[in-house]
XYZ file of C-alpha atoms in Angstrom:
732
model
C 0.041 -0.403 -0.110
C 1.396 3.310 -0.359
C 2.320 5.459 2.129
C 2.182 9.358 2.576
C 5.793 10.298 1.940
C 6.222 14.162 2.135
C 5.152 16.717 4.276
C 2.663 19.135 2.371
C -0.202 20.649 3.315
C -3.180 19.713 2.184
C -6.496 20.847 4.322
C -10.793 21.549 3.459
C -11.143 25.892 3.530
C -15.219 25.443 3.306
C -18.116 23.354 2.404
C -20.894 23.948 0.627
C -24.026 21.014 0.594
C -25.862 21.535 -2.405
C -28.624 19.031 -2.412
C -26.889 15.822 -3.118
C -23.764 16.858 -3.779
C -20.926 17.901 -0.810
C -18.606 21.041 -2.873
C -15.118 21.591 -0.826
C -12.322 23.611 -1.215
C -9.185 22.651 -1.006
C -5.507 24.416 -0.580
C -2.429 23.199 -1.541
C 0.917 24.439 -0.106
C 3.855 23.256 -1.759
C 7.535 23.100 -1.188
C 8.385 22.533 -3.896
C 7.244 22.970 -7.522
C 5.485 20.033 -9.316
C 5.328 21.651 -12.644
C 2.335 19.623 -15.412
C 1.482 17.851 -12.612
C -2.908 17.023 -12.149
C -4.138 16.917 -8.137
C -6.420 14.111 -7.458
C -8.733 13.176 -4.043
C -7.961 10.091 -3.490
C -10.549 8.082 -1.113
C -10.089 5.005 0.150
C -12.365 2.753 2.435
C -10.560 1.549 5.547
C -11.941 -2.352 5.421
C -12.231 -2.574 1.676
C -9.645 -0.835 0.889
C -12.155 0.719 -2.158
C -10.330 3.621 -3.939
C -11.540 6.115 -5.846
C -9.844 8.798 -7.576
C -11.712 12.952 -8.123
C -9.789 15.474 -10.162
C -9.433 18.815 -8.325
C -10.026 21.200 -10.629
C -7.861 24.464 -9.857
C -9.897 27.490 -8.841
C -7.303 30.431 -7.699
C -3.359 30.220 -6.591
C -3.412 27.625 -4.500
C -7.179 26.763 -3.882
C -8.554 23.654 -6.033
C -12.882 22.581 -6.062
C -13.781 19.261 -6.329
C -17.622 17.685 -5.282
C -18.578 14.383 -3.490
C -21.574 12.650 -4.045
C -22.956 8.897 -3.433
C -21.148 7.355 -6.499
C -18.427 8.665 -4.807
C -18.224 5.534 -2.708
C -18.268 2.261 -2.489
C -21.865 1.040 -3.735
C -23.665 -0.406 -2.178
C -22.789 1.913 0.545
C -23.802 0.215 3.683
C -23.435 1.002 7.238
C -20.230 1.317 9.085
C -18.131 2.120 6.180
C -15.206 4.955 6.916
C -13.138 6.358 4.424
C -10.342 7.724 4.471
C -9.269 11.222 1.760
C -6.078 12.146 0.644
C -4.675 14.084 -2.044
C -2.211 13.112 -4.081
C -0.469 14.253 -7.793
C -0.849 10.698 -9.444
C -4.222 9.203 -11.123
C -5.182 5.654 -11.107
C -3.770 4.720 -14.986
C -0.266 6.355 -13.558
C 0.055 4.296 -10.542
C -0.874 0.741 -13.016
C 2.448 1.872 -14.567
C 3.704 2.154 -11.750
C 3.100 -1.657 -10.705
C 0.567 0.103 -8.290
C -1.318 -3.945 -8.205
C 1.529 -5.340 -5.701
C 1.211 -1.763 -3.824
C 4.814 -1.811 -4.620
C 6.702 1.268 -6.524
C 10.321 1.799 -6.837
C 11.719 4.707 -5.221
C 13.392 5.448 -7.541
C 10.731 6.485 -9.650
C 8.776 8.340 -6.162
C 11.861 11.332 -6.908
C 12.258 10.880 -10.273
C 7.597 11.612 -10.526
C 7.476 13.790 -7.477
C 5.099 11.388 -5.876
C 3.384 12.430 -2.983
C 0.209 11.407 -0.695
C -0.905 13.471 2.149
C -4.072 12.832 4.749
C -6.305 15.549 3.916
C -6.791 17.811 7.155
C -9.770 20.204 7.814
C -10.650 23.717 8.383
C -13.995 23.717 9.081
C -15.611 24.572 12.147
C -18.829 21.985 11.414
C -18.174 19.105 8.628
C -20.970 16.937 9.193
C -23.453 19.307 8.756
C -22.637 19.039 4.495
C -24.081 15.563 5.056
C -26.365 13.920 2.195
C -28.869 10.980 2.620
C -29.464 7.751 0.398
C -32.644 7.901 0.047
C -32.206 4.313 -1.316
C -30.372 3.005 1.726
C -31.795 5.094 4.274
C -27.698 5.800 5.301
C -26.101 9.342 5.964
C -22.921 10.589 4.176
C -21.385 12.196 6.429
C -18.262 13.954 6.318
C -16.381 14.793 10.090
C -13.201 15.729 11.864
C -11.257 12.958 13.255
C -9.033 13.871 17.052
C -5.592 14.139 14.671
C -7.385 17.219 12.543
C -7.791 14.968 9.209
C -10.922 14.503 7.303
C -13.170 11.715 6.867
C -16.437 9.799 5.824
C -18.786 7.503 7.824
C -22.058 6.081 6.415
C -24.302 5.983 9.361
C -28.120 5.536 9.429
C -28.288 7.927 12.856
C -25.352 10.243 13.951
C -25.026 12.015 17.404
C -22.593 15.105 16.777
C -20.679 16.514 20.162
C -18.184 18.739 19.354
C -16.362 20.628 22.214
C -15.482 24.365 21.871
C -13.994 24.856 25.683
C -13.711 23.261 28.387
C -12.401 24.863 31.414
C -12.031 24.745 35.327
C -12.855 27.431 37.322
C -11.434 27.969 40.926
C -14.852 26.932 42.563
C -14.545 23.783 40.874
C -17.322 24.160 38.515
C -16.698 22.886 35.131
C -17.712 24.511 31.818
C -18.013 22.756 29.177
C -19.050 23.862 25.390
C -19.703 23.324 22.421
C -21.848 21.984 19.199
C -24.118 19.221 19.236
C -27.327 17.568 17.359
C -29.054 14.574 15.525
C -28.768 13.029 12.308
C -30.651 10.266 11.081
C -31.731 9.392 7.645
C -34.776 7.085 8.876
C -37.186 9.338 11.679
C -37.292 13.122 11.348
C -36.271 14.256 15.281
C -37.159 17.264 16.769
C -34.825 17.933 20.179
C -36.769 19.599 22.763
C -34.346 19.311 25.587
C -30.755 17.851 26.594
C -28.948 16.855 29.407
C -25.718 16.188 30.465
C -25.290 12.803 32.348
C -22.156 12.243 34.651
C -22.022 8.233 35.120
C -19.901 6.189 37.170
C -20.061 3.196 35.412
C -18.779 0.545 38.500
C -20.762 -0.086 41.624
C -21.714 1.621 42.849
C -23.032 3.480 39.822
C -23.702 6.931 40.673
C -25.700 8.829 37.948
C -26.416 12.946 37.988
C -28.281 14.663 35.350
C -27.363 18.471 35.026
C -29.285 20.751 32.677
C -27.928 22.008 28.721
C -28.838 25.544 28.197
C -28.879 25.113 24.055
C -29.486 27.907 21.237
C -30.182 26.836 18.051
C -27.780 27.543 15.192
C -28.951 29.284 12.409
C -27.562 27.528 8.692
C -28.820 27.738 5.407
C -28.030 25.171 3.622
C -28.904 24.134 -0.607
C -31.489 22.153 -0.967
C -33.996 19.902 -0.587
C -32.799 16.986 1.406
C -33.297 17.568 5.550
C -31.347 20.498 7.514
C -29.944 18.742 10.822
C -30.892 20.627 13.818
C -28.096 22.067 15.124
C -27.421 23.264 18.451
C -24.608 25.746 20.869
C -24.696 23.967 23.957
C -23.198 25.393 26.635
C -23.547 23.283 30.249
C -21.698 24.295 34.252
C -21.961 22.137 36.918
C -20.265 21.735 40.266
C -17.558 18.623 40.582
C -18.375 19.191 44.312
C -21.760 17.720 43.645
C -20.793 14.376 42.313
C -20.076 11.758 44.823
C -16.927 10.489 46.157
C -15.211 7.674 48.365
C -12.207 7.212 50.810
C -11.640 3.489 49.724
C -11.599 4.037 46.117
C -10.981 6.432 43.259
C -13.890 7.073 41.498
C -14.193 7.831 37.248
C -16.593 9.464 36.000
C -17.996 9.336 32.047
C -19.619 12.409 30.144
C -22.693 11.410 28.527
C -25.455 13.716 26.107
C -29.025 12.848 25.988
C -31.610 14.041 23.714
C -34.798 14.258 24.072
C -36.284 14.041 21.025
C -39.540 13.974 19.129
C -39.895 12.112 15.738
C -43.790 11.569 14.136
C -45.180 12.837 17.391
C -43.678 10.066 19.658
C -41.049 11.034 22.509
C -37.589 9.019 22.564
C -34.117 9.675 24.198
C -31.025 9.106 22.401
C -28.073 8.565 24.817
C -24.548 9.029 23.244
C -21.515 6.644 23.883
C -18.894 8.411 25.955
C -17.821 11.603 24.932
C -14.786 11.873 23.601
C -12.825 14.951 23.443
C -11.850 14.726 19.704
C -8.920 16.517 19.341
C -5.645 14.339 20.573
C -3.142 16.702 21.138
C -5.771 18.552 23.856
C -4.181 16.872 27.027
C -6.277 18.555 29.504
C -2.761 19.558 31.489
C -3.990 21.094 34.818
C -7.614 20.540 35.216
C -6.841 19.682 39.068
C -7.760 20.973 42.371
C -7.899 19.829 46.130
C -10.886 20.836 48.699
C -11.271 19.867 52.045
C -14.223 17.945 52.868
C -14.773 17.590 56.285
C -10.981 17.999 57.060
C -10.103 15.947 54.305
C -8.120 16.730 50.955
C -10.393 15.313 47.912
C -8.342 15.990 44.942
C -10.841 15.973 41.607
C -9.486 16.129 38.387
C -10.801 16.333 34.501
C -8.530 14.181 32.407
C -8.783 12.860 28.498
C -8.416 8.994 28.730
C -6.186 7.361 26.600
C -7.046 4.312 25.266
C -10.518 6.130 23.571
C -9.765 9.774 24.400
C -13.014 10.147 26.226
C -13.780 13.442 28.271
C -12.625 11.542 32.270
C -12.974 12.734 35.926
C -11.503 11.000 38.506
C -12.218 12.065 42.419
C -10.076 10.610 45.382
C -9.094 11.053 49.001
C -5.703 12.871 49.300
C -4.288 12.412 52.767
C -1.062 10.771 53.130
C -2.082 6.987 52.936
C -3.976 7.970 49.778
C -0.991 9.587 48.080
C 1.533 6.925 49.696
C -0.888 4.391 48.425
C -1.210 5.926 44.506
C 2.694 6.731 44.657
C 3.034 2.615 45.128
C 0.322 1.700 42.734
C 2.416 4.019 40.426
C 5.505 2.505 41.142
C 4.283 -0.985 41.263
C 2.365 -0.277 37.423
C 6.341 0.672 36.144
C 7.375 -2.497 37.442
C 4.536 -4.799 36.366
C 5.300 -2.731 32.530
C 8.977 -3.660 32.876
C 8.220 -7.518 34.214
C 5.724 -7.316 31.237
C 8.510 -6.146 28.565
C 10.579 -9.339 30.261
C 7.902 -11.276 29.715
C 6.837 -10.969 26.374
C 10.829 -10.832 25.326
C 10.255 -14.822 26.628
C 6.895 -15.548 24.689
C 8.784 -14.375 22.030
C 11.226 -16.857 22.128
C 9.195 -19.640 23.461
C 7.324 -18.813 20.274
C 10.358 -18.833 17.639
C 11.845 -21.849 19.192
C 8.072 -23.009 19.114
C 7.848 -21.766 15.091
C 11.378 -22.986 14.000
C 10.997 -26.466 15.188
C 7.475 -26.250 12.902
C 9.295 -24.849 10.529
C 11.939 -27.984 10.614
C 9.752 -30.315 11.103
C 7.009 -29.720 8.112
C 11.198 -30.279 6.588
C 10.275 -34.209 6.992
C 8.123 -36.411 4.750
C 4.408 -35.677 4.468
C 1.863 -38.047 6.503
C -0.419 -38.702 3.584
C -4.242 -38.971 4.194
C -3.357 -37.531 8.146
C -6.105 -35.352 8.967
C -5.809 -32.974 12.336
C -8.947 -31.783 13.630
C -9.409 -28.644 16.477
C -13.004 -27.253 17.322
C -12.798 -23.542 19.227
C -8.913 -23.846 20.270
C -9.000 -27.972 20.931
C -11.629 -27.141 23.977
C -14.418 -29.176 22.122
C -15.389 -32.246 20.819
C -17.564 -30.256 18.605
C -19.383 -28.793 15.766
C -18.171 -28.741 11.976
C -15.178 -30.628 12.524
C -16.801 -33.173 14.576
C -19.264 -33.784 11.405
C -16.453 -34.181 9.077
C -14.196 -36.369 11.307
C -17.827 -38.673 12.225
C -17.975 -38.917 8.711
C -15.029 -39.628 7.780
C -14.269 -42.087 10.133
C -17.376 -44.260 9.034
C -16.700 -43.900 5.162
C -13.033 -43.140 5.005
C -11.428 -45.915 7.515
C -8.568 -45.036 5.190
C -7.652 -42.037 6.922
C -5.539 -41.683 10.093
C -7.994 -38.880 12.050
C -6.115 -37.053 15.153
C -7.800 -34.339 17.331
C -6.284 -31.235 18.745
C -6.965 -30.862 22.706
C -6.251 -28.153 24.913
C -5.131 -29.597 28.779
C -7.982 -29.615 30.750
C -10.055 -30.708 28.318
C -9.804 -34.006 27.055
C -12.422 -36.157 28.998
C -15.397 -36.639 26.364
C -11.675 -37.482 24.519
C -11.002 -40.167 26.664
C -14.405 -41.437 27.301
C -14.981 -42.041 23.649
C -11.543 -43.432 22.692
C -10.889 -40.740 20.384
C -7.026 -40.808 19.493
C -5.690 -36.840 20.591
C -3.063 -34.585 21.015
C -2.441 -31.562 23.319
C -2.299 -28.675 21.665
C 0.573 -26.893 21.609
C 2.901 -29.797 22.491
C 6.318 -30.684 20.741
C 4.184 -34.057 19.823
C 1.005 -31.819 18.717
C 3.755 -29.717 16.399
C 5.101 -32.679 14.408
C 1.787 -34.211 13.584
C 0.450 -30.614 12.348
C 3.731 -29.965 10.787
C 3.806 -33.706 9.163
C -0.070 -33.754 8.390
C -1.749 -33.448 4.603
C -5.224 -31.556 5.954
C -6.811 -29.289 8.915
C -10.024 -29.253 9.653
C -10.552 -26.621 12.252
C -13.242 -24.337 12.593
C -11.726 -21.050 14.531
C -8.466 -19.549 13.934
C -4.664 -20.804 14.583
C -2.325 -19.562 16.650
C -0.525 -16.188 14.069
C 2.690 -18.342 14.665
C 1.670 -21.630 13.156
C 3.298 -21.503 9.516
C 1.444 -23.955 7.446
C 3.618 -26.108 5.226
C 3.173 -26.516 1.553
C 1.998 -29.729 1.617
C -0.902 -29.137 4.393
C -4.340 -28.456 2.800
C -6.447 -26.595 5.409
C -10.443 -26.463 5.816
C -11.813 -23.713 7.573
C -14.874 -24.745 8.387
C -16.117 -21.840 10.390
C -18.834 -21.931 13.214
C -21.734 -19.583 11.982
C -23.668 -17.628 9.842
C -22.988 -13.852 10.491
C -25.450 -11.591 11.842
C -22.620 -9.516 13.510
C -20.179 -7.708 11.645
C -16.703 -10.231 11.038
C -13.183 -8.903 10.976
C -13.003 -6.795 7.962
C -16.440 -5.459 8.020
C -15.759 -4.173 11.731
C -16.248 -0.608 12.571
C -14.359 -0.910 16.048
C -12.707 -3.994 17.837
C -13.393 -4.004 21.785
C -11.935 -6.768 22.594
C -8.977 -7.343 25.098
C -4.965 -7.486 23.699
C -5.435 -6.331 20.557
C -6.568 -2.355 18.473
C -9.147 -2.240 15.570
C -5.850 -2.098 13.180
C -3.969 -5.226 14.540
C -7.246 -7.153 14.777
C -7.886 -6.853 11.506
C -4.536 -7.305 10.384
C -3.915 -10.601 12.295
C -7.284 -11.853 10.843
C -6.453 -11.563 7.335
C -3.270 -13.041 7.858
C -4.786 -16.070 9.639
C -7.461 -16.071 6.678
C -4.879 -15.945 3.592
C -3.748 -19.923 4.760
C -6.959 -21.594 5.016
C -7.516 -23.309 1.017
C -10.817 -23.973 1.977
C -13.997 -22.046 4.038
C -17.362 -23.942 4.491
C -21.159 -21.430 4.025
C -23.648 -22.376 5.013
C -25.834 -20.172 2.517
C -25.035 -17.758 -0.289
C -25.805 -14.657 1.742
C -22.213 -16.291 4.316
C -20.541 -16.704 1.864
C -20.978 -12.709 0.246
C -19.655 -11.965 3.697
C -16.548 -14.593 4.021
C -15.277 -13.152 0.905
C -15.480 -9.305 1.967
C -15.091 -9.909 5.421
C -12.666 -12.253 5.495
C -10.347 -11.130 1.853
C -10.756 -14.875 1.886
C -9.893 -15.578 -2.013
C -8.982 -19.322 -2.622
C -12.284 -22.267 -2.979
C -15.783 -21.656 -0.847
C -17.629 -24.517 -0.348
C -21.212 -23.809 -0.063
C -22.531 -26.875 1.095
C -24.744 -25.729 4.065
C -23.353 -26.562 7.452
C -22.145 -29.966 8.651
C -22.704 -29.287 12.110
C -26.640 -29.133 11.206
C -26.456 -33.345 9.660
C -27.396 -34.071 12.869
C -30.209 -32.020 13.602
C -32.280 -33.103 10.285
C -31.120 -37.240 10.103
C -31.727 -37.223 14.517
C -34.735 -35.328 14.749
C -37.036 -38.399 16.596
C -38.188 -38.686 20.326
C -36.057 -41.487 20.655
C -33.190 -39.517 20.162
C -34.339 -37.047 22.468
C -35.247 -39.443 25.074
C -32.229 -40.896 25.176
C -30.529 -37.356 25.242
C -32.322 -36.306 27.996
C -31.524 -39.446 30.646
C -27.698 -38.841 29.502
C -28.321 -35.582 30.874
C -29.994 -36.673 34.352
C -32.855 -34.257 32.788
C -36.563 -34.674 33.695
C -38.888 -36.530 30.824
C -41.811 -34.885 32.219
C -41.308 -31.229 31.465
C -40.634 -29.034 28.390
C -36.869 -27.835 28.452
C -36.224 -23.726 27.228
C -32.382 -23.407 26.380
C -31.008 -20.185 26.860
C -28.262 -19.708 24.799
C -26.346 -15.934 24.445
C -23.489 -14.496 22.749
C -19.871 -12.022 24.941
C -19.594 -8.908 24.324
C -16.412 -7.305 23.125
C -15.989 -4.787 25.765
C -17.279 -6.880 28.764
C -14.146 -8.725 29.664
C -11.867 -10.010 32.515
C -8.771 -10.440 30.625
C -8.205 -11.969 26.763
C -9.973 -14.482 25.966
C -12.326 -14.679 29.094
C -15.310 -12.794 28.988
C -17.795 -10.911 31.279
C -21.922 -11.698 31.453
C -24.317 -10.281 33.353
C -27.877 -12.948 33.476
C -29.701 -10.873 33.761
C -32.695 -12.839 33.017
C -34.611 -13.172 36.402
C -34.592 -16.966 36.793
C -36.982 -16.746 40.261
C -39.178 -14.735 38.029
C -39.282 -17.352 35.589
C -39.097 -19.982 38.194
C -41.880 -18.683 40.329
C -44.446 -18.569 36.685
C -43.246 -21.373 34.743
C -41.187 -24.011 37.381
C -43.676 -25.825 37.088
C -44.105 -27.402 33.496
C -40.135 -25.751 32.575
C -36.584 -26.546 33.270
C -34.244 -23.998 31.259
C -31.033 -24.621 30.203
C -27.915 -21.953 30.150
C -25.189 -22.402 27.191
C -22.401 -19.181 27.808
C -20.550 -18.847 24.617
C -17.223 -20.867 25.299
C -15.360 -17.415 25.582
C -17.722 -16.677 28.627
C -15.531 -17.446 31.950
C -18.600 -16.623 34.235
C -19.738 -19.847 36.588
C -23.528 -18.709 37.901
C -24.509 -20.124 41.329
C -27.037 -21.755 40.706
C -28.156 -23.088 43.732
C -30.942 -21.439 44.187
C -33.150 -22.647 41.363
C -32.027 -26.377 41.657
C -33.926 -28.196 39.906
C -35.335 -25.815 37.459
C -32.007 -24.345 35.906
C -29.285 -26.224 34.714
C -25.336 -24.876 33.569
C -24.208 -27.096 30.978
C -22.043 -24.469 29.410
C -19.342 -26.882 29.517
C -21.596 -29.843 27.288
C -19.585 -31.042 24.785
C -21.627 -30.061 21.831
C -24.724 -27.742 21.924
C -26.251 -29.776 18.899
C -27.711 -32.438 21.794
C -29.177 -29.288 23.567
C -30.776 -27.846 20.371
C -32.596 -31.488 19.833
C -33.746 -31.933 23.577
C -35.200 -28.831 23.413
C -38.883 -27.051 23.081
C -37.958 -23.566 22.972
C -34.682 -21.357 22.205
C -34.272 -18.222 23.753
C -30.955 -16.341 22.338
C -30.445 -12.426 21.978
C -26.970 -11.934 19.694
C -25.289 -15.347 18.899
C -25.558 -16.983 15.714
C -27.248 -20.263 17.419
C -31.017 -19.182 15.965
C -29.478 -19.884 12.318
C -28.737 -23.461 13.550
C -31.774 -23.862 15.540
C -34.542 -22.920 12.597
C -33.562 -25.997 10.617
C -36.183 -27.833 13.912
C -38.872 -25.583 12.812
C -39.263 -25.185 16.523
C -40.070 -21.874 18.456
C -37.214 -19.035 19.084
C -37.810 -15.258 21.281
C -34.617 -12.916 21.150
C -33.177 -11.343 24.767
C -32.030 -8.321 23.899
C -32.012 -6.087 26.821
C -28.724 -4.352 25.226
C -29.311 -3.785 21.362
C -29.272 -0.015 20.865
C -25.720 -0.388 22.695
C -24.769 -3.973 20.666
C -26.531 -2.505 17.157
C -23.824 1.324 17.245
C -21.572 0.517 19.663
C -20.195 -2.992 19.244
C -21.046 -4.539 16.416
C -23.651 -3.478 14.047
C -25.610 -5.722 12.068
C -24.806 -7.309 8.494
C -29.329 -7.275 8.165
C -32.432 -5.708 9.448
C -31.896 -7.958 12.284
C -35.568 -6.386 14.287
C -37.345 -6.749 11.239
C -36.174 -10.159 10.163
C -35.347 -11.852 13.018
C -37.976 -15.581 13.024
C -39.312 -14.572 16.701
C -39.531 -11.796 18.817
C -37.246 -9.349 20.686
C -37.932 -8.425 24.367
C -36.043 -6.632 26.913
C -38.241 -7.880 29.526
C -38.177 -11.579 31.625
C -42.341 -10.676 31.673
C -42.442 -10.432 28.249
C -40.479 -14.278 28.377
C -42.549 -15.411 30.251
C -46.347 -14.160 28.246
C -44.272 -15.221 25.338
C -43.748 -18.817 26.915
C -47.800 -18.658 28.010
C -48.448 -17.866 23.889
C -46.612 -21.202 22.473
C -48.563 -23.183 24.593
C -52.316 -21.687 22.896
C -53.310 -24.414 20.433
C -53.516 -21.733 18.015
C -49.494 -20.223 17.817
C -47.983 -20.627 15.020
C -44.198 -19.490 14.111
C -44.588 -15.668 12.815
C -44.650 -14.778 9.653
C -40.428 -13.625 9.691
C -39.678 -16.939 9.767
C -40.639 -18.681 6.720
C -38.462 -16.091 4.616
C -35.892 -16.181 7.201
C -36.004 -20.172 6.634
C -35.334 -20.239 2.640
C -32.866 -17.642 3.120
C -30.252 -19.455 5.344
C -31.397 -23.290 6.077
C -32.149 -24.010 2.156
C -29.146 -25.688 1.691
C -29.299 -27.479 4.594
C -31.044 -31.208 4.027
C -28.743 -33.723 6.433
C -25.969 -34.549 3.567
C -23.647 -31.285 3.820
C -20.611 -33.447 5.550
C -21.240 -36.115 2.724
C -20.220 -32.797 0.465
C -17.458 -31.029 2.097
C -15.922 -34.168 1.910
C -16.669 -35.049 -1.610
C -15.057 -31.447 -2.515
C -11.448 -31.806 -0.058
C -11.026 -35.205 -0.086
C -12.527 -37.268 -2.281
C -11.661 -34.649 -5.427
């Protein structure tokens, strides 16, 4: 990829909206003349790397004009797309002549052609107001200023704009905030009635404070027939003295704005995410004051959080004891940082040793017809690898089948007499390096180099509802960031020779999100063969007996997914059980039992002692397919389990109390989940109980949305997907 090379001054001086177009005036200051060269605006989508070159037309002296519209961006416009803008003096044809196809340029030619490319800065106060709307997709195309001062474009259904103009901490501990704010929406004509400043401490005990915000509508005259956003100049002042503090620990508060809006006669409250400072270079130095409260000195600090550049408040007592505690803590942090560096060096040495051993082992003779299987990082005997394994064991006894198993997860393999090797052991390295085939349903460690003689079948593990890999706008997982996560993902995906897709919908997403360009097997998921071939009373009764579950009660399966931003550490995620088991047992406990099946990344161990005989935790059960089979009803949220469960044509409910956060902040969805879900969406336990009672009625039928959902996502699955995959990979 071509990167910026020479420091130039390229800045947007003005922006105007004319109906469906955004007209920009750009100033370009050169350090050396570029006679005879034209300038272009390069628009590059961050995930897909789609590029569009628009010519800049000379206006006067160092000023150039350019016009943006829907056609300037990737077609189709999609929720979550983000574009970086550059000024360059090379067009597509010239770059093609210099072998741009492989993203390299001969350095000597850079000087010869005076090549440069520079991120476009912005010198406009409110670039968002020049947004345009794609009427077909009902999406907003909005320019905005990044915290580094660059101009970018994002595509969203709804945007809450908050830009600070002034942040001041007065001598009496009054904090003054001012700026401009507003709500843009492609779907609803929001009219802001009132705005409140919300200050919240998010850790237990949760403290919330709301302060008035004075607003004054900003008059704007924008040409065109598209809606003009209601943009407001806002100002809010409150005293830090009003916020609670503790002598035991430091309290940290975040900032939010709440918009009380009206749209189509209905009042709604919209809340922003944590307010971003918006200026990476503003360190908020000196925003500290100390005051005595009941003879105890209290320290107040307004600061910029490093990780996401959000605005925060820290409050703690400032006694000698506390100062000593935080001094020791800071020294301990530095010490741990040094230890961490030592551990990183050690881990790098271990990784390099393993990688070198792996490469040497791969030079040995290949073990023909040897297949290594792995499911969910070696933690389970389940999913698509299990289905393919069971088919091959029955129909291809000539193959040597080996399972990769993480230490501590060997029990189901021992019970079934399955040959396995402990994951990441030296024996495992030699087995993996010499095997002719790998069959895996999640990513392998990045340091594992795929030998030339190995065929890598990636089965994946779900139909995508949530955005994946390169389609993700932001990554909130521990131990990584957005850029690193996407780079690592595509690096691993480049090793896959085959990828299984359950339907045409998934094929399109997988190819784009994983940047996969090899052989896609569009066969349906092998793991769902069991749901078609074993769906009978005899199987269900045998499974219930095996699990020691009552035979005279109906069974509800609760299988939610994990939240990217709620975690203990890398690979271990928190989960808050919002579903009220006490209320459920009181209402339906006579006729039903409920099984909890948490995602394999969730680390919680729930105490179900108070619900003995009603609630059961089967999170560590080897394969969720058995739980599908025995359940009468499914309750989930955004987990891909509902795509598989639909094969049974049984009732499904979606318990989604945090859908706004999940949809708009964490992941985003590939389709209109709220409209197309094959079951109702609810936010309260009482609504869950009402739905369960509804399914008992003789007149109950699956919702109208189920049939089109089934036809779109389950049409390939008939009980023979394993056979199709094996024929393509092993028999061709």
